[in-house]
Amino acid sequence: MNSLVGKTLQGGKYSLEEELGRGGFGVTFKATHHYLGQTVVIKTLNESFHLHPEFAHFQRRFQDEARALALCIHPNIVRVSDFFVEAGWPYMVMDYVPGPTLQEVVFPGRPLDEATAVNYIRQVGEALRVVHQKGLLHRDIKPANVILRRGTQEVVLIDFGIAREFTAESSQTHTSMVSDGYAPIEQYLSKVKRTPATDVYGLAATLYALLTAHIPTPAVIRDRQPMSAPRELQPQISAAVNQAVMRGMAVEARYRPATVDEWLSLLPASLLGTSNGSNTGSSPTQTAVTIPIDPHQLPQTT
């Protein structure tokens, strides 16, 4: 499982020190850049792809995504600094961001106050704006993929392992890799239209988790198991934030805000103004957009 730990790469330039995490697509390692004396993160394909008949396809996809993500330059996105292929195996080098993930901050049983949660989510939203401008979707927004930089209130979006291109107004075949509770219904289908509304769902679901310390009900079973609204779990949550979360998590994409900016505009301006100042996005005083409402998706609030 940890066969790559201890491996040196690029003629001794890098060494893999510790496995940080793995998923169906990739494996990440804490590593040392010996020439600079720096800690970095190196990601490669999961070993399960080694004998896969379409290995060459996955290798090209990994490299294409590394190239595209290297263009996504933003303080709230982990920086890609290098890419290489060694012994036929691709490796992506990224900055190491010290600090816990929001998953570790919130779970178990430590929900955040509204202002703090919205501050973090706004930063992730600003990062997603850049990703979407490059024609990419992240497709795995969740607390475990957001790091709170140690000693700050700055969060950094990581793990773009299943990021994919999207083409407006078209359906494409996508690998079905999902994080239950944070993935919208369309991600459970291999061929379906994908838009920024896919990431809006993950962003709203992440806010749900930060506010409640509960994982949302998976989208694929919400027709049989209704999801509690955030305010039902934490009554102190404001009606406006409660409604914004539920609209962003509408099961059908047509009932969600079409873009991250539209969804952020549903959050109270006073909370949007609590950001740490590192973001350069929309003014918090912008006028809220009009979103189609599915009455079956919205909770009753008082």
XYZ file of C-alpha atoms in Angstrom:
302
model
C 0.000 0.000 0.000
C 2.845 2.402 0.889
C 5.334 0.941 -1.603
C 6.283 4.397 -2.895
C 7.200 5.828 0.524
C 10.961 6.341 0.584
C 11.233 6.476 -3.207
C 13.494 9.146 -4.728
C 12.581 10.864 -7.962
C 14.285 13.014 -10.589
C 17.784 11.881 -9.718
C 17.426 12.660 -6.020
C 15.607 15.977 -6.429
C 12.528 14.683 -4.575
C 11.911 11.951 -2.028
C 8.503 10.655 -0.940
C 8.302 10.736 2.853
C 4.725 9.949 3.922
C 1.398 9.083 2.326
C -1.147 11.817 2.980
C -4.199 10.344 1.324
C -5.559 8.263 -1.522
C -8.708 8.008 -3.546
C -9.978 6.126 -6.534
C -7.916 8.267 -8.916
C -4.784 9.467 -7.158
C -2.423 9.143 -4.203
C -0.725 12.102 -2.501
C 2.527 12.111 -0.582
C 4.324 14.552 1.640
C 7.745 14.885 0.044
C 11.017 16.788 0.295
C 12.462 18.969 -2.463
C 16.111 18.390 -1.582
C 17.601 21.078 -3.839
C 15.541 23.792 -2.124
C 15.151 22.163 1.292
C 11.367 22.522 1.059
C 8.429 20.310 1.931
C 6.106 19.722 -1.018
C 3.207 17.459 -1.936
C 3.549 15.017 -4.808
C 0.558 13.354 -6.387
C 0.489 10.409 -8.749
C -2.006 7.922 -10.098
C -3.361 5.230 -7.832
C -1.376 2.005 -8.240
C -4.588 0.277 -9.283
C -4.164 1.880 -12.724
C -0.803 0.151 -13.306
C -2.287 -2.752 -15.247
C -5.402 -0.945 -16.427
C -5.947 -1.424 -20.175
C -6.545 2.314 -20.524
C -3.524 3.379 -18.492
C -2.228 5.620 -21.296
C -5.561 7.467 -21.309
C -5.422 8.101 -17.562
C -1.810 9.215 -17.808
C -2.668 11.764 -20.511
C -5.667 12.952 -18.515
C -3.517 13.385 -15.397
C -0.989 15.442 -17.355
C -3.657 17.546 -19.089
C -5.237 18.391 -15.742
C -1.891 19.270 -14.184
C -1.216 21.649 -17.082
C -4.648 23.274 -16.813
C -4.555 23.549 -13.022
C -1.120 25.141 -13.145
C -2.905 28.071 -14.823
C -5.414 28.367 -11.948
C -3.412 30.871 -9.954
C -5.190 32.139 -6.854
C -4.226 32.447 -3.154
C -6.995 30.013 -2.220
C -5.900 27.294 -4.685
C -2.962 25.017 -3.997
C -0.146 25.869 -6.440
C 1.118 23.325 -8.964
C 4.884 23.859 -9.290
C 6.164 20.921 -11.344
C 5.141 17.947 -13.432
C 7.199 15.064 -14.757
C 6.971 11.475 -15.945
C 9.425 8.964 -14.548
C 9.567 5.293 -15.488
C 6.315 5.826 -17.372
C 4.510 7.121 -14.284
C 3.177 10.723 -13.970
C 3.866 12.936 -10.959
C 2.414 16.351 -10.059
C 4.238 18.556 -7.530
C 2.251 21.046 -5.425
C 2.891 23.375 -2.520
C 2.582 21.859 0.936
C -0.032 23.759 2.963
C 0.410 23.219 6.716
C -2.771 23.027 8.740
C -5.878 20.889 9.281
C -8.591 20.251 6.748
C -12.016 21.689 7.489
C -13.124 18.085 7.960
C -10.711 17.847 10.887
C -11.761 21.266 12.197
C -15.505 20.530 12.251
C -15.913 16.797 12.822
C -16.981 15.336 15.089
C -19.451 17.724 16.656
C -17.715 21.109 16.289
C -19.900 23.259 13.985
C -18.605 26.698 13.076
C -20.379 29.979 13.718
C -22.089 31.484 10.679
C -19.615 34.307 10.042
C -16.581 31.999 10.143
C -18.214 29.352 7.950
C -19.298 31.912 5.331
C -15.825 33.479 5.346
C -14.258 30.114 4.508
C -16.885 29.305 1.896
C -16.492 32.652 0.197
C -12.769 32.007 -0.187
C -13.451 28.604 -1.750
C -16.031 30.259 -4.006
C -13.466 32.785 -5.220
C -11.087 29.902 -5.978
C -13.816 28.098 -7.917
C -14.471 31.208 -9.978
C -10.910 30.927 -11.350
C -11.287 27.182 -11.935
C -14.521 27.724 -13.869
C -13.008 30.567 -15.907
C -10.430 28.032 -17.126
C -13.242 25.755 -18.311
C -12.760 23.259 -15.480
C -14.971 21.841 -12.764
C -13.481 20.676 -9.467
C -16.223 18.053 -8.829
C -15.090 17.168 -5.316
C -15.764 20.166 -3.091
C -15.991 18.927 0.506
C -14.486 19.819 3.909
C -11.721 17.225 3.504
C -10.479 19.047 0.381
C -10.133 22.460 2.034
C -7.144 23.189 4.287
C -7.164 25.930 6.926
C -3.667 27.371 6.661
C -2.076 27.129 10.087
C -2.107 30.363 12.080
C -4.472 32.168 9.682
C -8.110 32.350 8.645
C -7.145 31.557 5.037
C -8.382 28.359 3.417
C -6.863 26.596 0.425
C -8.700 24.325 -2.009
C -6.820 21.109 -2.738
C -7.236 17.751 -4.487
C -8.200 18.420 -8.059
C -7.788 14.730 -8.882
C -11.189 14.413 -10.551
C -11.325 17.902 -12.037
C -12.678 17.806 -15.572
C -13.288 20.129 -18.451
C -16.848 21.147 -19.169
C -18.403 22.440 -22.354
C -21.435 24.671 -22.020
C -24.721 23.297 -23.372
C -23.349 19.826 -24.025
C -23.392 16.428 -22.377
C -20.128 14.590 -21.912
C -19.029 11.235 -20.590
C -17.379 11.596 -17.178
C -15.838 9.175 -14.734
C -18.332 8.604 -11.928
C -16.345 9.342 -8.775
C -18.442 10.818 -6.014
C -18.212 11.882 -2.390
C -21.568 10.939 -0.887
C -23.250 13.895 0.758
C -21.334 16.473 -1.280
C -21.857 15.291 -4.871
C -24.971 16.362 -6.808
C -27.239 13.848 -8.475
C -25.698 14.401 -11.919
C -22.322 13.142 -10.723
C -23.796 9.697 -10.184
C -24.457 9.491 -13.942
C -21.679 8.838 -16.450
C -23.106 10.881 -19.324
C -24.908 14.052 -18.399
C -24.578 17.802 -18.838
C -22.124 19.308 -16.342
C -22.036 23.007 -15.514
C -20.675 25.198 -12.702
C -23.916 24.335 -10.864
C -22.277 20.957 -10.173
C -19.660 22.683 -8.005
C -22.317 25.011 -6.535
C -23.918 21.928 -4.986
C -20.609 20.832 -3.441
C -19.938 24.336 -2.127
C -23.400 24.613 -0.549
C -23.104 21.095 0.884
C -19.752 22.015 2.406
C -21.335 25.071 4.057
C -24.095 22.744 5.357
C -21.426 20.565 6.971
C -19.471 23.487 8.441
C -22.619 24.923 10.043
C -24.043 21.669 11.383
C -21.134 19.203 11.745
C -23.384 16.753 9.871
C -22.727 15.172 6.481
C -25.663 16.013 4.191
C -27.963 13.248 2.992
C -26.549 11.870 -0.291
C -28.320 13.399 -3.291
C -29.003 9.996 -4.791
C -31.328 8.991 -1.923
C -32.949 12.347 -1.126
C -36.121 11.315 -2.963
C -36.570 8.577 -0.356
C -34.841 10.124 2.639
C -35.523 13.870 2.905
C -32.594 15.974 4.059
C -32.956 18.068 7.202
C -32.436 21.761 6.591
C -29.412 23.236 8.409
C -31.698 25.274 10.677
C -33.445 22.113 11.866
C -30.083 20.889 13.190
C -28.777 24.249 14.414
C -31.710 26.653 15.142
C -29.423 29.678 15.517
C -28.616 29.613 11.779
C -30.217 32.578 10.035
C -33.112 32.060 7.649
C -31.152 33.661 4.811
C -28.172 31.330 5.141
C -30.500 28.360 5.584
C -32.289 29.212 2.331
C -29.019 29.808 0.466
C -27.748 26.361 1.450
C -30.948 24.649 0.407
C -31.110 26.448 -2.950
C -27.505 25.562 -3.667
C -28.310 21.950 -2.811
C -31.419 21.657 -4.995
C -31.418 18.102 -6.328
C -32.125 19.210 -9.899
C -29.408 21.437 -11.332
C -31.935 23.746 -13.027
C -33.153 24.895 -9.605
C -29.656 25.807 -8.387
C -27.879 29.100 -9.056
C -26.071 28.698 -12.372
C -22.749 30.092 -11.123
C -20.821 30.406 -7.898
C -21.216 34.194 -8.006
C -24.999 33.848 -8.189
C -25.005 31.498 -5.231
C -22.710 33.704 -3.131
C -25.052 36.618 -3.764
C -27.767 34.740 -1.828
C -25.716 34.939 1.360
C -26.269 37.974 3.620
C -24.075 40.914 2.637
C -22.998 41.411 6.248
C -21.542 37.897 6.335
C -19.890 38.232 2.932
C -18.114 41.261 4.343
C -16.343 39.176 7.003
C -13.761 37.807 4.578
C -10.087 38.123 5.463
C -9.511 40.537 2.595
C -7.547 38.111 0.421
C -10.390 37.800 -2.076
C -10.966 40.067 -5.021
C -14.390 38.924 -6.159
C -17.824 40.477 -6.234
C -18.754 43.303 -3.939
C -20.674 42.066 -0.909
C -23.317 44.687 -1.577
C -24.306 43.302 -4.976
C -27.976 42.733 -5.632
C -29.161 39.165 -5.197
C -30.050 37.343 -8.396
C -33.356 35.674 -9.113
C -33.166 31.871 -9.007
C -35.937 29.467 -10.085
C -37.328 27.815 -6.973
C -38.396 24.209 -6.646
C -40.888 24.288 -3.740
C -40.029 20.694 -2.885
C -36.409 21.623 -2.181
C -36.982 24.525 0.187
C -37.678 24.143 3.903
C -40.280 26.092 5.776
C -38.611 28.795 7.837
C -39.955 31.077 10.510
